[in-house]
Coordinates of C-alpha atoms and ligand atoms in Angstrom, one line a residue:
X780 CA 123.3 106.1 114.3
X781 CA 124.9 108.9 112.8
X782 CA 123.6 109.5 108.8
X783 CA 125.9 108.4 106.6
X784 CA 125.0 111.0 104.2
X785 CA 124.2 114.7 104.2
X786 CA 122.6 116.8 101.0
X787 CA 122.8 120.1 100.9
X788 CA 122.3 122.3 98.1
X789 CA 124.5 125.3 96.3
X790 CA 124.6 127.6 93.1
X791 CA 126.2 126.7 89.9
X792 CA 128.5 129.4 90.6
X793 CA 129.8 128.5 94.3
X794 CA 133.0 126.7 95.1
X795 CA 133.4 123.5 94.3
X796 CA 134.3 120.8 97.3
X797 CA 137.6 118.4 96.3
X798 CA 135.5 115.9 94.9
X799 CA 133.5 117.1 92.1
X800 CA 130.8 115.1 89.8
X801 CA 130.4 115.5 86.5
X802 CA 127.8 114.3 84.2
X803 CA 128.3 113.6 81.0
X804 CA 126.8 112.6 77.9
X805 CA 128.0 109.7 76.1
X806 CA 129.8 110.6 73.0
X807 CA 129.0 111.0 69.1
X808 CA 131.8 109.0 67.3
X809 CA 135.0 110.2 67.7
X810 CA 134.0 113.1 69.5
X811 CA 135.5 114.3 72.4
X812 CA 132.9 114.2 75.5
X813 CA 131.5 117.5 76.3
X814 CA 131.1 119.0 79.8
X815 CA 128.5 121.0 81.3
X816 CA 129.5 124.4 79.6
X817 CA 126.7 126.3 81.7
X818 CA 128.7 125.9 84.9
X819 CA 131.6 128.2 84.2
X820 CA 134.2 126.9 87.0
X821 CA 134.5 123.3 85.2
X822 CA 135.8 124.4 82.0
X823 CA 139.2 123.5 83.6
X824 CA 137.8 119.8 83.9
X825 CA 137.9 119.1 79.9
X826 CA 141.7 118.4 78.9
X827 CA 142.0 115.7 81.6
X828 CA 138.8 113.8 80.7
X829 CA 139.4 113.9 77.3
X830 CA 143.2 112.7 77.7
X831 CA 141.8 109.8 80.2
X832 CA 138.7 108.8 79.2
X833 CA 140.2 108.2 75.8
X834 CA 143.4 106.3 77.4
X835 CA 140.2 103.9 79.0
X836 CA 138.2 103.5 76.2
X837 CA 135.4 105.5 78.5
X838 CA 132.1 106.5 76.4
X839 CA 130.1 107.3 79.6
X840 CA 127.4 105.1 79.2
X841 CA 124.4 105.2 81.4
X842 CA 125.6 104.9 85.0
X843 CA 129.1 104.4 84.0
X844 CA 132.1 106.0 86.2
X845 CA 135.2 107.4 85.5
X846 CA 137.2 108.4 88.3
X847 CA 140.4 110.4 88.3
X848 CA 142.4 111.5 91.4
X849 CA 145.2 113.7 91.6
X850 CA 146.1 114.4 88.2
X851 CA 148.4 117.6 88.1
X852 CA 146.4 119.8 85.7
X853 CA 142.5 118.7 87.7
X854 CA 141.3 121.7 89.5
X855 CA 139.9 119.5 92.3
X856 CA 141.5 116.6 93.8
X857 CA 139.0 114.0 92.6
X858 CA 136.8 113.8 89.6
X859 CA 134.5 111.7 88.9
X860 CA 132.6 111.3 85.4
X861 CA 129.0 110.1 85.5
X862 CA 128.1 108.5 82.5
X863 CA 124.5 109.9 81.0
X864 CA 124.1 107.6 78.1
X865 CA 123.2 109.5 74.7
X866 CA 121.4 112.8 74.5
X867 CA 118.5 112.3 73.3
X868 CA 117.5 109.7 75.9
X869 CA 118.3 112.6 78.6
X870 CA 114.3 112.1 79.4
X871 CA 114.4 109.0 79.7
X872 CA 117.3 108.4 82.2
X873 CA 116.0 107.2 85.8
X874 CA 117.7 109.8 87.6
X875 CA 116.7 108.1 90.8
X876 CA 118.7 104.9 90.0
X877 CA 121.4 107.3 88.8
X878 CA 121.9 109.3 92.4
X879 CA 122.3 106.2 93.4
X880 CA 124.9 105.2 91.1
X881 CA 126.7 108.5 92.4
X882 CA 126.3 107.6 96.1
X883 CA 127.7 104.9 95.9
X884 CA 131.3 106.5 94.3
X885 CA 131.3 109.1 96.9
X886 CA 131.0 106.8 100.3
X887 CA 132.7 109.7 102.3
X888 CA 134.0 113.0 102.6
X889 CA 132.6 116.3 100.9
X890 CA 131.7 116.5 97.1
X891 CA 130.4 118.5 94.9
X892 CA 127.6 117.1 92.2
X893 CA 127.0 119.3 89.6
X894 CA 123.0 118.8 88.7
X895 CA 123.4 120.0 84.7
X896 CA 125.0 118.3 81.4
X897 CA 126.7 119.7 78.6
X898 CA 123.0 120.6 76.9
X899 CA 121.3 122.3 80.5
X900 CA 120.6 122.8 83.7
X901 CA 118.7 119.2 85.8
X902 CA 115.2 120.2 86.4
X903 CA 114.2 120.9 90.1
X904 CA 113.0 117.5 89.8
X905 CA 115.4 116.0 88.3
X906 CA 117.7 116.9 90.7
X907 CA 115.6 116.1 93.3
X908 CA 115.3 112.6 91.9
X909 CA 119.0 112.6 91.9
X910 CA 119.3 113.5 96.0
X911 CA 116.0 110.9 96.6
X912 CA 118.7 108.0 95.0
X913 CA 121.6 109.1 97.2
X914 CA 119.5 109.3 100.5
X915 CA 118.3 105.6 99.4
X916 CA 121.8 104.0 98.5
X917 CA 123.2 105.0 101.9
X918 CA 121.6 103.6 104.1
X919 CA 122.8 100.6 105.8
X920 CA 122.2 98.6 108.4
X921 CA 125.4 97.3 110.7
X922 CA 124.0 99.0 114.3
X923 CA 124.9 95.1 115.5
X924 CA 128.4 95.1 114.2
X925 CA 130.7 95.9 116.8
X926 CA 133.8 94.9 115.4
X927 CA 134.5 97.4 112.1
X928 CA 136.2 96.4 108.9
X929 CA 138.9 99.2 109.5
X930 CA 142.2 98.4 109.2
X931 CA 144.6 99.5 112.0
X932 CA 145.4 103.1 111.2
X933 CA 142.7 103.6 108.8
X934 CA 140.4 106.3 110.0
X935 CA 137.2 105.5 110.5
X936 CA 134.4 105.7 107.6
X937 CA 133.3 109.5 107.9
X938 CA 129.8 110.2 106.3
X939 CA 129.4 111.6 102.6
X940 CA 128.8 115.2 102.5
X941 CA 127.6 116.2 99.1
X942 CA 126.3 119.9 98.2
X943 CA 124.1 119.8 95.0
X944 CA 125.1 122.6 92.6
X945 CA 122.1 123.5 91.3
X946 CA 120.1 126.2 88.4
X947 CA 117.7 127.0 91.0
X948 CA 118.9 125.9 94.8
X949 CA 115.8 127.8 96.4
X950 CA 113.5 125.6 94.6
X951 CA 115.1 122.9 95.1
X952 CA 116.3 123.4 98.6
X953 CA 112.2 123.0 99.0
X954 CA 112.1 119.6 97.0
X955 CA 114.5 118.4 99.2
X956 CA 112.2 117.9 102.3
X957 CA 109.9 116.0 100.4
X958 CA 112.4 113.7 99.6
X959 CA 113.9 113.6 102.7
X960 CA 110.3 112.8 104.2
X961 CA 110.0 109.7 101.8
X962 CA 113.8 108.3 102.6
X963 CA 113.4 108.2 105.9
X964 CA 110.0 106.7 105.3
X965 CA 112.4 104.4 103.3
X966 CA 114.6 103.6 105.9
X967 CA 112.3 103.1 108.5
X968 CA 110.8 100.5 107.0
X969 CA 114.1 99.2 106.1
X970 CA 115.4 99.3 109.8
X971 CA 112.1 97.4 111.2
X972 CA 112.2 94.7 108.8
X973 CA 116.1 94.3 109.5
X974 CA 115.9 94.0 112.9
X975 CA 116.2 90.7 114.4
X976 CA 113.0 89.2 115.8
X977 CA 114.3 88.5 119.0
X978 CA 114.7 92.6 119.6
X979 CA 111.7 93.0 117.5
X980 CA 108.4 91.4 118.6
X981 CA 105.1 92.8 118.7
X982 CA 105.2 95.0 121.2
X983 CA 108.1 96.5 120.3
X984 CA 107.2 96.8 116.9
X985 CA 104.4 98.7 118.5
X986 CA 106.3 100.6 120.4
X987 CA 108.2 102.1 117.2
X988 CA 104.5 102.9 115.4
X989 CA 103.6 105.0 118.3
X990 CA 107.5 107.0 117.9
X991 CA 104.7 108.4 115.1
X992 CA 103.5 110.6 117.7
X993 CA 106.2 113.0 117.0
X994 CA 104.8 113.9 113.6
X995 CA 100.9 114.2 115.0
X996 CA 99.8 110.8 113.9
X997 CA 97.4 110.1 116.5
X998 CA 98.3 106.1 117.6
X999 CA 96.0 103.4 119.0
X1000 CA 97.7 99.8 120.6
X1001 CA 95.0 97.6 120.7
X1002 CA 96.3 95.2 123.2
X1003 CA 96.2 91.3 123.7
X1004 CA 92.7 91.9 126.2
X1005 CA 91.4 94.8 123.5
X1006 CA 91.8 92.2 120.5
X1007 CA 89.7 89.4 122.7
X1008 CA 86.9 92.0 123.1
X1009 CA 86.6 93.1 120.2
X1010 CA 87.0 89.5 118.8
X1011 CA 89.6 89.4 116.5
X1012 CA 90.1 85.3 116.9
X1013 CA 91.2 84.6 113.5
X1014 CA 94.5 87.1 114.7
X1015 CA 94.7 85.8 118.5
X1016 CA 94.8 82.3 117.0
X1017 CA 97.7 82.7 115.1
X1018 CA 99.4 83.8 118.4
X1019 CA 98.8 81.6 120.6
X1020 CA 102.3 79.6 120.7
X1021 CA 103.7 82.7 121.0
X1022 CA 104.9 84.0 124.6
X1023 CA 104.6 87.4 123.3
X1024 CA 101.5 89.2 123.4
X1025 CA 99.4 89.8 119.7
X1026 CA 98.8 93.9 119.3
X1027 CA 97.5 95.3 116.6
X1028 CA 98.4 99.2 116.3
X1029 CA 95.7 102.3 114.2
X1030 CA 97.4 105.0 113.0
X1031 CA 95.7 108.0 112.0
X1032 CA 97.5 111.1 109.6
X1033 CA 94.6 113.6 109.5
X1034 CA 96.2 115.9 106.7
X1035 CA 92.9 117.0 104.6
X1036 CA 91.4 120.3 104.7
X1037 CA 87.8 118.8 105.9
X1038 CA 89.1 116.4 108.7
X1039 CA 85.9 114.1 108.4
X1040 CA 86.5 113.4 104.6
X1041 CA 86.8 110.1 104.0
X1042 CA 90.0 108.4 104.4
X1043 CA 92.2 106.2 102.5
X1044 CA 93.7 103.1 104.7
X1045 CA 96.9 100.8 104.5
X1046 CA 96.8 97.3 105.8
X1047 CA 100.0 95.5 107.0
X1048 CA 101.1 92.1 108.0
X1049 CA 103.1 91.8 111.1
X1050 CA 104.3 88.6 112.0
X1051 CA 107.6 89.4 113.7
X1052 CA 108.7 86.0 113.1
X1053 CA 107.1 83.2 111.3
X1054 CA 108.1 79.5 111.8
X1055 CA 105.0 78.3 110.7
X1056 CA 103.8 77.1 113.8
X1057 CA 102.7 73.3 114.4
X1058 CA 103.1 72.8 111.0
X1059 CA 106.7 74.2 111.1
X1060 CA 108.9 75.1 108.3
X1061 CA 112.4 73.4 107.0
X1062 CA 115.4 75.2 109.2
X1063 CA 117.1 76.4 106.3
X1064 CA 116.5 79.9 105.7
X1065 CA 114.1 80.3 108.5
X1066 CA 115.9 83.1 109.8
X1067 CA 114.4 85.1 106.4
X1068 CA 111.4 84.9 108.6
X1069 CA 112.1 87.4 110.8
X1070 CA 111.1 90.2 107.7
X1071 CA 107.8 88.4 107.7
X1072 CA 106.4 91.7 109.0
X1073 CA 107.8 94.0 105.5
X1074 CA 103.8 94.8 105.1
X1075 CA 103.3 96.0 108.7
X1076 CA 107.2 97.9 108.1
X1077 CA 105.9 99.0 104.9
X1078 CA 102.7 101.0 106.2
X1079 CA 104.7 102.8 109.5
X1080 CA 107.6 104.3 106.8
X1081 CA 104.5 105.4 104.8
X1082 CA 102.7 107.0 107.8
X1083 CA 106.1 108.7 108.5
X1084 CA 106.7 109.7 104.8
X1085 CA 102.8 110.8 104.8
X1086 CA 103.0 113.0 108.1
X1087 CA 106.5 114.6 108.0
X1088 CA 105.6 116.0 104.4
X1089 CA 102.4 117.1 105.8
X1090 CA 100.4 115.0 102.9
X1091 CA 97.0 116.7 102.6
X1092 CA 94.8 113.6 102.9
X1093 CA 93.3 111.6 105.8
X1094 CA 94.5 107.9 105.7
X1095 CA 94.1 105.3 108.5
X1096 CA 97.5 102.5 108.6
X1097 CA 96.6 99.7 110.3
X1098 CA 98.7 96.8 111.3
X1099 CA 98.2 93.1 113.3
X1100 CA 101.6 92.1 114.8
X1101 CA 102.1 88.4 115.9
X1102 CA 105.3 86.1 116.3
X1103 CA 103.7 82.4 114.8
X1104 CA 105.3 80.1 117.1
X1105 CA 105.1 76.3 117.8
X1106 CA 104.1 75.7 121.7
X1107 CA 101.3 73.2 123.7
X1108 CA 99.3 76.2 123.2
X1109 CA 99.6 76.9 119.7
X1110 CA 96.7 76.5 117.1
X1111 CA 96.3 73.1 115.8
X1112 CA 95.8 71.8 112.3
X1113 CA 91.7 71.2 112.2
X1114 CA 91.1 73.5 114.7
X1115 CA 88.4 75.9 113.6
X1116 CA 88.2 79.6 114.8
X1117 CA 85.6 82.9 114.4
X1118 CA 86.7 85.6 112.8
X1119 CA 85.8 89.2 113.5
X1120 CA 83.6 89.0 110.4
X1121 CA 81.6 85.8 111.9
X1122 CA 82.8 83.9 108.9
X1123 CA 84.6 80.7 110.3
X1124 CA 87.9 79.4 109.0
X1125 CA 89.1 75.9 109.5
X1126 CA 92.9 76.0 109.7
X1127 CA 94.4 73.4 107.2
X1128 CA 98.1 74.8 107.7
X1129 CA 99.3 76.6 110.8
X1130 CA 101.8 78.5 108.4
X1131 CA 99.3 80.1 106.6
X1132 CA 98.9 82.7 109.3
X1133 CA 99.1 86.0 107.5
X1134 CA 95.6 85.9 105.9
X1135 CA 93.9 85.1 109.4
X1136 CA 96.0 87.9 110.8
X1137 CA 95.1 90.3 107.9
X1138 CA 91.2 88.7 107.9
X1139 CA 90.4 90.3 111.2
X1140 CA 92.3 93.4 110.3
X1141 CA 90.9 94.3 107.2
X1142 CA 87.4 93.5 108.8
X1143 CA 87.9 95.7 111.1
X1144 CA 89.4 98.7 109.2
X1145 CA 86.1 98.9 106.8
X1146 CA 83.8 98.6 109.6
X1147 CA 85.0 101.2 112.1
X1148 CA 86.3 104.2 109.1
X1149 CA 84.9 102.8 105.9
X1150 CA 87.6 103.8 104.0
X1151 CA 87.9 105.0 100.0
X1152 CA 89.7 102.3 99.6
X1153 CA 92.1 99.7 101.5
X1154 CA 95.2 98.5 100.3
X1155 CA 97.0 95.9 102.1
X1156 CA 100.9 94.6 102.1
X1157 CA 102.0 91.2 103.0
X1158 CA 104.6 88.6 102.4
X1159 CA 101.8 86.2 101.9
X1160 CA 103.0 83.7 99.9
X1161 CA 106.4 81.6 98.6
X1162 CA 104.3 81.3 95.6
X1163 CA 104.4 84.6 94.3
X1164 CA 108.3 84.4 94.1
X1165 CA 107.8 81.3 92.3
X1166 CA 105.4 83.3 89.8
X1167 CA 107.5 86.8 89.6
X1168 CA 111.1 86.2 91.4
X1169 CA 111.9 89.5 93.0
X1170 CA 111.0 92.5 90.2
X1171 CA 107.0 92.5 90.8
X1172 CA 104.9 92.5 93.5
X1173 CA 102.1 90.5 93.4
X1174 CA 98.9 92.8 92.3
X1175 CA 95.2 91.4 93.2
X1176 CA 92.6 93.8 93.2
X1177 CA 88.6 93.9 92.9
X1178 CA 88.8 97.8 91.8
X1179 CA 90.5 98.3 88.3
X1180 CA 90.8 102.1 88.4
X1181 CA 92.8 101.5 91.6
X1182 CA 94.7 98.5 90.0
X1183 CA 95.5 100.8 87.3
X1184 CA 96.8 103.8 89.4
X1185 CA 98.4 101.2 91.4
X1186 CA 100.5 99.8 88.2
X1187 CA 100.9 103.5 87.0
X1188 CA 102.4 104.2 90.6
X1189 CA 104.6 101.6 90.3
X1190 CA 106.0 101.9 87.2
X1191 CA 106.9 106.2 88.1
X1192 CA 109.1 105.0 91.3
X1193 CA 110.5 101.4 89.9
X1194 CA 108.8 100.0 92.7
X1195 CA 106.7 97.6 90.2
X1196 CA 103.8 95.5 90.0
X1197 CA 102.3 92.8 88.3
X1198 CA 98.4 92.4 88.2
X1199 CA 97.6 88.6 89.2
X1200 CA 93.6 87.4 88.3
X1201 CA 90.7 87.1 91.6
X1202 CA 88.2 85.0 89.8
X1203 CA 85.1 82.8 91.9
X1204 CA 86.5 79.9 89.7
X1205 CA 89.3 79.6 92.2
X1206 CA 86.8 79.7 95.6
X1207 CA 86.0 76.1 95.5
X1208 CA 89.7 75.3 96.3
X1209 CA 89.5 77.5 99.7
X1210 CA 85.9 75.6 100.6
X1211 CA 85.8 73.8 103.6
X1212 CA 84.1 70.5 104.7
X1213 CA 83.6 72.3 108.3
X1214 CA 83.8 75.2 108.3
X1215 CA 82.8 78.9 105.9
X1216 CA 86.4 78.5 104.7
X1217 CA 90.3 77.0 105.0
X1218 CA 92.9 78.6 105.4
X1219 CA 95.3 76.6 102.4
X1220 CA 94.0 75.5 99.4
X1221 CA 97.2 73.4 98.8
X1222 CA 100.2 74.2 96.0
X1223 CA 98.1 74.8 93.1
X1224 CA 97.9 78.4 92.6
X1225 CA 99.0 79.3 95.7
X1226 CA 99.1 83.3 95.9
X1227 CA 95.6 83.3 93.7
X1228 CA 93.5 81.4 96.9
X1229 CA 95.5 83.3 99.3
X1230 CA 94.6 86.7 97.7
X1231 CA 90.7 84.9 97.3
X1232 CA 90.6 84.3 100.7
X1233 CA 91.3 88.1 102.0
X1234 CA 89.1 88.8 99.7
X1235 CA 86.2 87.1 101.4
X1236 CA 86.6 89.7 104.2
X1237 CA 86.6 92.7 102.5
X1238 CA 82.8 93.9 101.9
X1239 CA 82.2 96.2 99.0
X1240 CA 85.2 98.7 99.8
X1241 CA 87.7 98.8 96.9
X1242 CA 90.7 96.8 97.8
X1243 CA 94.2 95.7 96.6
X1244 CA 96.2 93.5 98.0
X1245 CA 99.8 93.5 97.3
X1246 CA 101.9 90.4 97.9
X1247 CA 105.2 91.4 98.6
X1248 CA 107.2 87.9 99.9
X1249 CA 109.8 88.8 96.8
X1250 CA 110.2 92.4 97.1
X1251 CA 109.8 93.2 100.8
X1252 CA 113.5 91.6 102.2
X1253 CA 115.7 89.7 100.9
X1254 CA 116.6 92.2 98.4
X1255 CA 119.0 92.1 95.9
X1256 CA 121.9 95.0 95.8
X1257 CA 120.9 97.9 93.4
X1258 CA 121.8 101.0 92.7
X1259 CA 119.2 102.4 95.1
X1260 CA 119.2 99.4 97.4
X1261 CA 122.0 98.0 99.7
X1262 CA 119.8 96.6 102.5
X1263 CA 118.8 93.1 103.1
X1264 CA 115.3 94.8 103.9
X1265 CA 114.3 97.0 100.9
X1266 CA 111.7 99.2 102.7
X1267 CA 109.6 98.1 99.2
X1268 CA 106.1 99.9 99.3
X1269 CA 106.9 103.0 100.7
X1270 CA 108.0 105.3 97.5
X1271 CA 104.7 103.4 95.7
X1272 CA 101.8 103.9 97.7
X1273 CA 103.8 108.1 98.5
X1274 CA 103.6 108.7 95.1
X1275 CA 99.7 106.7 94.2
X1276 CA 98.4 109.2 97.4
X1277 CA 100.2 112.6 95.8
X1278 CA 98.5 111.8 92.1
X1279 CA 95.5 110.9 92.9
X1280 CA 94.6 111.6 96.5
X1281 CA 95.5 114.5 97.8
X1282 CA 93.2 117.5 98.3
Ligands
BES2228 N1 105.5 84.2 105.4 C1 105.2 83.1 104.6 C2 105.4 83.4 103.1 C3 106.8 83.8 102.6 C4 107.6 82.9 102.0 C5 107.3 85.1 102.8 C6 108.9 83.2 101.5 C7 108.6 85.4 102.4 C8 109.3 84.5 101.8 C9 103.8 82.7 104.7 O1 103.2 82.8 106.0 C10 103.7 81.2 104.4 O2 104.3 80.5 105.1 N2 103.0 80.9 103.4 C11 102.8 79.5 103.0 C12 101.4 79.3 102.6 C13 101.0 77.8 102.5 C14 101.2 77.1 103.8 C15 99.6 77.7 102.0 C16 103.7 79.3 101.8 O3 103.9 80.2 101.0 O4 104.3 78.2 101.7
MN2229 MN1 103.7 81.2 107.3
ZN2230 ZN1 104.1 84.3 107.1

């Protein structure tokens, strides 16, 4: 698939491409809107913005565009106003959010963005966050489409070229690959939770973790005959309707100086399609379940973020792939299996596979690298869109100094989260008459017993768990965000490893 965007960077002073981006602060009262005056070669722009943005009643508010093409007395072909909002917010703009805004105005051909305002220059990091937005607002995912939306004669779509004119384009020409290794983190993620589950199962899904390779992650497959040896029945259960064989897949990014130092590990879930089994879901929207592996997703584009930026921390990512499928050999309602951990779990609902897949997992991840800490993603529950609709994640944790960091994480990339309670009160609900535990509590707070549960196979290790059934696919459009799989996760746990864990 060909990128539909390239970023490259320039000096205030170079020439400026036939599309050129302004952005602008929104006006005082009656005051014409003023232009980046640092960057000498736009001080042809003013006249025509001020004639036209007045014509539209245009105050360049935050995000807002004014475009103007082909206007005699424009010393480019196409111009087009970004709105900044008012000056003194100029901290407080999300400039992430507005690259995106930018990306999508220029869908093709070459431009030129122009990374100051009328006060100064963009930081290095500003303008970083500016490129991170455009790279994330680009990518889409049609590889199935064979028939375009092109009109006869209309060429086809070309990709957007856009050269950043920047203060300081060495430094930020370096800032770039950073952000280059967290989009495509981004987008990988994106692209595995997209993909149908039919081309997707678990091996295949493993097969794209070990493509990690390339970037010296060292990758372990842990087959169907590797899992039943090492006893990971809680997992193999959930698989059994399933023709396709269960695999769980260890990466390892060995980036600190001291390579023994203790590690930091990511958990996902990968069920590459969930129907819920004997106890099978409504058809309506089950298709949505083919994203029911956004956790596994989630922790292979943060590997790849991780390792192409050449993070200087160990960390161990860990996912159990599965498809959940009804069959004659499928798990049973009453049936009662061992986990890894010895506990036993008495299945109440076949559909609520993720936590016995992520029980033997997590087990397993403490006891063979005994990590700092373990965070793990999953669309675990309905419930948690019920409780926070698509703008939170779900937030359980038994640590609050990595609850904290998590939150502070979350709030820095947008990617946000919302602390829900563990408490013993709610264990009683998960007791079983048969068996050390079951594996539904029933409606009542349903993400709360889910998150209780994992927690009865974690031992000691500080541990989040991050339910992600709203924010991991079936995303809302935003500015930075035009994919049905929002590759949610990725940007988060990048930026909680570079503040707190990196050496
Ligand atoms: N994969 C689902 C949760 C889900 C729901 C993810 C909606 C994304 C969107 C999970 O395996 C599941 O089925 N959970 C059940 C648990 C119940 C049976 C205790 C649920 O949420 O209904
Ligand atoms: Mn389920
Ligand atoms: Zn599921």
């Amino acid at each position: 698939m060909a990128e539909p965007i390239s970023i490259s960077v320039q000096g205030f002073d170079d020439a400026l491409a036939p599309t050129v981006v302004l952005l602008v602060h929104e006006a005082e009262k009656d005051q014409a809107l003023a232009i980046p005056a640092l960057v000498k070669s736009v001080a042809g722009f003013a006249p025509a913005i001020g004639r036209v943005a007045s014509i539209e009643r245009y105050t360049a508010k935050l995000n807002a565009a004014l475009v103007l093409s082909g206007a005699a007395d424009l010393p480019c072909e196409r111009l087009i106003v970004m709105g900044l909002g008012k000056a003194d917010a100029a901290d407080k703009i999300d400039f992430v959010k507005l690259g995106g805004a930018i990306a999508g105005k220029v869908a093709r051909g070459a431009a030129t963005v122009v990374a100051a305002h009328a006060g100064s220059a963009l930081s290095t990091v500003q303008a970083a966050n500016l490129a991170l937005g455009m790279r994330l607002r680009a990518y889409k995912f049609d590889k199935y489409k064979t028939v375009t939306k092109t009109k006869d004669g209309e060429p086809a779509p070309e990709a957007a070229e856009i050269a950043l004119a920047a203060e300081k384009p060495a430094a930020l020409r370096k800032a770039l690959k950073d952000v280059a290794s967290v989009a495509d983190g981004v987008d990988l993620a994106r692209e595995l939770v997209n993909e149908p589950p039919n081309i997707l199962g678990p091996e295949e899904f493993a097969k794209k973790a070990k493509e990690l390779k390339k970037l010296g992650v060292e990758v372990e497959v842990l087959d169907e005959k590797a899992l039943k040896k090492i006893g990971m029945k809680a997992l193999l259960g959930v698989g059994l309707g399933s023709p396709k064989e269960c695999q769980v897949v260890i990466m390892r990014w060995s980036g600190a100086k001291d390579p023994q130092a203790q590690p930091v590990a990511f958990v996902g879930k990968g069920v590459t399609f969930d129907t819920g089994g004997i106890s099978i879901k409504p058809a309506g929207g089950m298709e949505d379940m083919k994203g029911d592996m956004a956790g596994a997703a989630c922790v292979v584009g943060l590997l790849h973020a991780l390792a192409s930026r050449k993070a200087k921390v160990n960390v161990i990512g860990a996912i159990g792939l599965v498809e959940n499928m009804p069959d004659g050999k499928a798990q049973r309602p009453g049936d009662i299996v061992t986990s890894l951990s010895g506990q036993t779990i008495e299945i109440i609902n076949t559909d609520a596979e993720g936590r016995l897949v992520l029980a033997d997992v997590l087990w397993y991840v403490q006891r063979e690298y005994k990590p700092a800490f373990m965070v793990n993603l999953a669309t675990l529950t309905g419930a948690i869109l019920v409780a926070l609709g698509q703008e939170h994640a779900g937030l359980f944790s038994n640590t609050d100094e990595l609850a904290s960091r998590i939150t502070a994480a979350g709030l820095a990339t947008g990617e946000r989260v919302w602390r829900m309670p563990l408490d013993k009160a709610y264990d009683k609900i998960i007791d079983s008459k048969f068996a050390d535990v079951k594996n539904s509590g029933g409606r009542y707070a349903g993400s709360i017993t889910a998150a209780q549960f994992l927690q009865r196979f974690v031992d000691q290790c500080p541990w989040a768990h991050l339910d992600i059934a709203g924010t991991g696919m079936s995303s809302p459009d935003t500015e930075t965000n035009r994919s049905w799989g929002s590759g949610w996760g990725v940007r988060l746990l990048d930026r909680l490893v570079a503040d707190h864990y990196e050496s």
